[in-house]
PDB file of C-alpha atoms in Angstrom:
ATOM      1  CA  UNK A 817      64.233 -37.546  11.806  1.00  0.00           C
ATOM      2  CA  UNK A 818      67.718 -38.232  10.495  1.00  0.00           C
ATOM      3  CA  UNK A 819      69.342 -37.211  13.770  1.00  0.00           C
ATOM      4  CA  UNK A 820      67.010 -39.518  15.681  1.00  0.00           C
ATOM      5  CA  UNK A 821      67.775 -42.453  13.326  1.00  0.00           C
ATOM      6  CA  UNK A 822      71.499 -41.772  13.820  1.00  0.00           C
ATOM      7  CA  UNK A 823      71.002 -42.141  17.543  1.00  0.00           C
ATOM      8  CA  UNK A 824      69.547 -45.676  17.306  1.00  0.00           C
ATOM      9  CA  UNK A 825      72.951 -47.502  16.891  1.00  0.00           C
ATOM     10  CA  UNK A 826      74.304 -45.951  20.082  1.00  0.00           C
ATOM     11  CA  UNK A 827      71.126 -46.836  21.963  1.00  0.00           C
ATOM     12  CA  UNK A 828      71.353 -50.393  20.676  1.00  0.00           C
ATOM     13  CA  UNK A 829      75.005 -50.568  21.599  1.00  0.00           C
ATOM     14  CA  UNK A 830      74.484 -49.341  25.112  1.00  0.00           C
ATOM     15  CA  UNK A 831      71.580 -51.727  25.610  1.00  0.00           C
ATOM     16  CA  UNK A 832      73.125 -54.843  24.190  1.00  0.00           C
ATOM     17  CA  UNK A 833      71.009 -54.734  21.064  1.00  0.00           C
ATOM     18  CA  UNK A 834      67.684 -54.310  22.914  1.00  0.00           C
ATOM     19  CA  UNK A 835      65.828 -51.050  23.290  1.00  0.00           C
ATOM     20  CA  UNK A 836      64.150 -51.591  26.650  1.00  0.00           C
ATOM     21  CA  UNK A 837      64.262 -48.143  28.082  1.00  0.00           C
ATOM     22  CA  UNK A 838      60.573 -47.118  28.141  1.00  0.00           C
ATOM     23  CA  UNK A 839      61.199 -43.410  28.873  1.00  0.00           C
ATOM     24  CA  UNK A 840      63.790 -43.206  26.139  1.00  0.00           C
ATOM     25  CA  UNK A 841      61.687 -45.307  23.735  1.00  0.00           C
ATOM     26  CA  UNK A 842      58.551 -43.236  24.446  1.00  0.00           C
ATOM     27  CA  UNK A 843      60.460 -40.028  23.901  1.00  0.00           C
ATOM     28  CA  UNK A 844      61.969 -41.315  20.623  1.00  0.00           C
ATOM     29  CA  UNK A 845      58.576 -42.460  19.385  1.00  0.00           C
ATOM     30  CA  UNK A 846      56.889 -39.223  20.419  1.00  0.00           C
ATOM     31  CA  UNK A 847      59.666 -37.135  18.864  1.00  0.00           C
ATOM     32  CA  UNK A 848      59.395 -39.042  15.627  1.00  0.00           C
ATOM     33  CA  UNK A 849      55.581 -38.895  15.709  1.00  0.00           C
ATOM     34  CA  UNK A 850      55.552 -35.094  16.397  1.00  0.00           C
ATOM     35  CA  UNK A 851      58.273 -34.466  13.788  1.00  0.00           C
ATOM     36  CA  UNK A 852      56.340 -36.489  11.219  1.00  0.00           C
ATOM     37  CA  UNK A 853      53.083 -34.595  12.047  1.00  0.00           C
ATOM     38  CA  UNK A 854      54.900 -31.267  11.852  1.00  0.00           C
ATOM     39  CA  UNK A 855      56.466 -32.134   8.474  1.00  0.00           C
ATOM     40  CA  UNK A 856      53.011 -32.941   7.046  1.00  0.00           C
ATOM     41  CA  UNK A 857      52.176 -29.280   7.492  1.00  0.00           C
ATOM     42  CA  UNK A 858      48.829 -27.692   8.261  1.00  0.00           C
ATOM     43  CA  UNK A 859      45.914 -30.130   8.096  1.00  0.00           C
ATOM     44  CA  UNK A 860      42.387 -29.044   7.242  1.00  0.00           C
ATOM     45  CA  UNK A 861      39.434 -29.257   9.576  1.00  0.00           C
ATOM     46  CA  UNK A 862      39.141 -28.764  13.313  1.00  0.00           C
ATOM     47  CA  UNK A 863      42.216 -29.171  15.559  1.00  0.00           C
ATOM     48  CA  UNK A 864      42.412 -31.196  18.747  1.00  0.00           C
ATOM     49  CA  UNK A 865      42.544 -27.908  20.623  1.00  0.00           C
ATOM     50  CA  UNK A 866      39.313 -26.643  18.966  1.00  0.00           C
ATOM     51  CA  UNK A 867      37.654 -29.892  20.026  1.00  0.00           C
ATOM     52  CA  UNK A 868      38.909 -29.385  23.580  1.00  0.00           C
ATOM     53  CA  UNK A 869      37.526 -25.891  23.587  1.00  0.00           C
ATOM     54  CA  UNK A 870      34.107 -26.924  22.233  1.00  0.00           C
ATOM     55  CA  UNK A 871      33.902 -29.760  24.738  1.00  0.00           C
ATOM     56  CA  UNK A 872      33.873 -32.635  22.211  1.00  0.00           C
ATOM     57  CA  UNK A 873      37.177 -33.864  23.824  1.00  0.00           C
ATOM     58  CA  UNK A 874      36.841 -33.761  27.560  1.00  0.00           C
ATOM     59  CA  UNK A 875      39.723 -32.082  29.377  1.00  0.00           C
ATOM     60  CA  UNK A 876      40.326 -30.761  32.855  1.00  0.00           C
ATOM     61  CA  UNK A 877      41.259 -27.102  32.756  1.00  0.00           C
ATOM     62  CA  UNK A 878      43.520 -25.995  35.643  1.00  0.00           C
ATOM     63  CA  UNK A 879      42.868 -22.402  34.563  1.00  0.00           C
ATOM     64  CA  UNK A 880      40.193 -20.989  32.313  1.00  0.00           C
ATOM     65  CA  UNK A 881      38.945 -17.483  31.651  1.00  0.00           C
ATOM     66  CA  UNK A 882      37.335 -15.678  28.762  1.00  0.00           C
ATOM     67  CA  UNK A 883      40.674 -15.379  26.866  1.00  0.00           C
ATOM     68  CA  UNK A 884      42.457 -18.698  27.367  1.00  0.00           C
ATOM     69  CA  UNK A 885      42.620 -22.097  28.997  1.00  0.00           C
ATOM     70  CA  UNK A 886      45.414 -24.130  30.523  1.00  0.00           C
ATOM     71  CA  UNK A 887      45.696 -27.934  30.860  1.00  0.00           C
ATOM     72  CA  UNK A 888      48.315 -30.667  31.195  1.00  0.00           C
ATOM     73  CA  UNK A 889      50.069 -31.936  28.052  1.00  0.00           C
ATOM     74  CA  UNK A 890      48.992 -35.518  27.324  1.00  0.00           C
ATOM     75  CA  UNK A 891      52.581 -36.545  26.480  1.00  0.00           C
ATOM     76  CA  UNK A 892      54.625 -34.608  29.003  1.00  0.00           C
ATOM     77  CA  UNK A 893      58.320 -33.959  28.277  1.00  0.00           C
ATOM     78  CA  UNK A 894      59.125 -32.853  31.864  1.00  0.00           C
ATOM     79  CA  UNK A 895      57.730 -33.541  35.320  1.00  0.00           C
ATOM     80  CA  UNK A 896      55.560 -30.475  34.857  1.00  0.00           C
ATOM     81  CA  UNK A 897      54.279 -29.808  31.296  1.00  0.00           C
ATOM     82  CA  UNK A 898      51.241 -27.805  30.563  1.00  0.00           C
ATOM     83  CA  UNK A 899      49.798 -25.872  27.664  1.00  0.00           C
ATOM     84  CA  UNK A 900      48.102 -22.461  27.503  1.00  0.00           C
ATOM     85  CA  UNK A 901      45.895 -21.888  24.469  1.00  0.00           C
ATOM     86  CA  UNK A 902      43.803 -18.940  23.372  1.00  0.00           C
ATOM     87  CA  UNK A 903      40.075 -19.377  23.018  1.00  0.00           C
ATOM     88  CA  UNK A 904      40.354 -17.353  19.790  1.00  0.00           C
ATOM     89  CA  UNK A 905      41.472 -19.692  16.927  1.00  0.00           C
ATOM     90  CA  UNK A 906      44.873 -18.267  15.999  1.00  0.00           C
ATOM     91  CA  UNK A 907      46.524 -20.987  13.934  1.00  0.00           C
ATOM     92  CA  UNK A 908      50.150 -19.972  14.637  1.00  0.00           C
ATOM     93  CA  UNK A 909      52.180 -17.039  16.031  1.00  0.00           C
ATOM     94  CA  UNK A 910      53.079 -16.005  12.518  1.00  0.00           C
ATOM     95  CA  UNK A 911      49.404 -15.253  11.912  1.00  0.00           C
ATOM     96  CA  UNK A 912      48.802 -13.263  15.112  1.00  0.00           C
ATOM     97  CA  UNK A 913      47.721  -9.691  14.465  1.00  0.00           C
ATOM     98  CA  UNK A 914      48.179  -6.444  16.370  1.00  0.00           C
ATOM     99  CA  UNK A 915      44.624  -6.875  17.766  1.00  0.00           C
ATOM    100  CA  UNK A 916      45.850 -10.137  19.387  1.00  0.00           C
ATOM    101  CA  UNK A 917      48.466  -8.402  21.531  1.00  0.00           C
ATOM    102  CA  UNK A 918      46.110  -8.366  24.556  1.00  0.00           C
ATOM    103  CA  UNK A 919      45.356 -12.089  24.514  1.00  0.00           C
ATOM    104  CA  UNK A 920      49.018 -12.965  23.844  1.00  0.00           C
ATOM    105  CA  UNK A 921      50.193 -10.877  26.814  1.00  0.00           C
ATOM    106  CA  UNK A 922      47.414 -12.311  28.963  1.00  0.00           C
ATOM    107  CA  UNK A 923      48.532 -15.807  28.018  1.00  0.00           C
ATOM    108  CA  UNK A 924      52.078 -15.096  29.207  1.00  0.00           C
ATOM    109  CA  UNK A 925      50.695 -13.837  32.546  1.00  0.00           C
ATOM    110  CA  UNK A 926      48.689 -17.067  32.872  1.00  0.00           C
ATOM    111  CA  UNK A 927      51.922 -18.985  32.244  1.00  0.00           C
ATOM    112  CA  UNK A 928      53.528 -17.094  35.124  1.00  0.00           C
ATOM    113  CA  UNK A 929      50.502 -17.664  37.446  1.00  0.00           C
ATOM    114  CA  UNK A 930      50.152 -21.406  36.722  1.00  0.00           C
ATOM    115  CA  UNK A 931      53.982 -21.987  36.895  1.00  0.00           C
ATOM    116  CA  UNK A 932      53.940 -20.477  40.369  1.00  0.00           C
ATOM    117  CA  UNK A 933      50.969 -22.641  41.397  1.00  0.00           C
ATOM    118  CA  UNK A 934      52.818 -25.728  40.080  1.00  0.00           C
ATOM    119  CA  UNK A 935      55.833 -24.943  42.236  1.00  0.00           C
ATOM    120  CA  UNK A 936      58.195 -23.994  39.471  1.00  0.00           C
ATOM    121  CA  UNK A 937      59.993 -21.306  41.496  1.00  0.00           C
ATOM    122  CA  UNK A 938      63.385 -22.509  40.323  1.00  0.00           C
ATOM    123  CA  UNK A 939      62.419 -21.865  36.652  1.00  0.00           C
ATOM    124  CA  UNK A 940      60.758 -23.315  33.676  1.00  0.00           C
ATOM    125  CA  UNK A 941      60.936 -23.260  29.839  1.00  0.00           C
ATOM    126  CA  UNK A 942      58.365 -21.579  27.616  1.00  0.00           C
ATOM    127  CA  UNK A 943      58.089 -22.784  24.001  1.00  0.00           C
ATOM    128  CA  UNK A 944      55.969 -21.827  21.011  1.00  0.00           C
ATOM    129  CA  UNK A 945      56.404 -24.010  17.931  1.00  0.00           C
ATOM    130  CA  UNK A 946      55.710 -22.060  14.733  1.00  0.00           C
ATOM    131  CA  UNK A 947      55.357 -23.684  11.342  1.00  0.00           C
ATOM    132  CA  UNK A 948      56.881 -26.771   9.792  1.00  0.00           C
ATOM    133  CA  UNK A 949      60.500 -26.017  10.649  1.00  0.00           C
ATOM    134  CA  UNK A 950      59.400 -25.007  14.183  1.00  0.00           C
ATOM    135  CA  UNK A 951      57.848 -28.577  14.569  1.00  0.00           C
ATOM    136  CA  UNK A 952      54.317 -27.207  14.959  1.00  0.00           C
ATOM    137  CA  UNK A 953      52.013 -30.197  14.867  1.00  0.00           C
ATOM    138  CA  UNK A 954      48.756 -28.581  16.029  1.00  0.00           C
ATOM    139  CA  UNK A 955      47.709 -25.496  14.157  1.00  0.00           C
ATOM    140  CA  UNK A 956      46.122 -23.681  17.066  1.00  0.00           C
ATOM    141  CA  UNK A 957      48.589 -21.399  18.812  1.00  0.00           C
ATOM    142  CA  UNK A 958      49.724 -22.936  22.045  1.00  0.00           C
ATOM    143  CA  UNK A 959      52.403 -22.281  24.670  1.00  0.00           C
ATOM    144  CA  UNK A 960      54.256 -25.256  26.164  1.00  0.00           C
ATOM    145  CA  UNK A 961      55.466 -24.678  29.768  1.00  0.00           C
ATOM    146  CA  UNK A 962      57.927 -27.298  31.018  1.00  0.00           C
ATOM    147  CA  UNK A 963      59.716 -27.527  34.380  1.00  0.00           C
ATOM    148  CA  UNK A 964      60.439 -29.561  37.421  1.00  0.00           C
ATOM    149  CA  UNK A 965      63.827 -30.570  36.162  1.00  0.00           C
ATOM    150  CA  UNK A 966      66.985 -28.909  34.832  1.00  0.00           C
ATOM    151  CA  UNK A 967      66.508 -28.053  31.184  1.00  0.00           C
ATOM    152  CA  UNK A 968      69.337 -28.552  28.788  1.00  0.00           C
ATOM    153  CA  UNK A 969      70.685 -26.220  26.079  1.00  0.00           C
ATOM    154  CA  UNK A 970      70.475 -26.075  23.212  1.00  0.00           C
ATOM    155  CA  UNK A 971      66.965 -27.445  22.763  1.00  0.00           C
ATOM    156  CA  UNK A 972      65.883 -29.384  19.669  1.00  0.00           C
TER     157      UNK A 972
END
């Protein structure tokens, strides 16, 4: 959050004192919102992803099978940004067990399949946020896949 707040003066300076860059403002607000959620730690109760899986939050799956589902991120950070989540409720990568190896490997193959279908032949980034310092805001394991533009390094 501190690094984002430090960025505000330069944005104001470049914009004549007005932040009127919607994509920049949206990214800044989302980043702060996700960071704040992540810093709050693990909430109790069902996650948004468990509600998507049980149908109480309607979502269009571009891929679904007995192990995982894939759908578009509601706040994309790249021209192509989708999520792959396991049907099994694994809160975070840190809590995955040896018996989860099959579903974890399967999810990576789904990433590859959907990325190809989405035209990401030039490459894409795969991200798993884990825990508070990893900026995990939803405690249901999920893989972010982002592409369709040149990614920068280092991330975050």
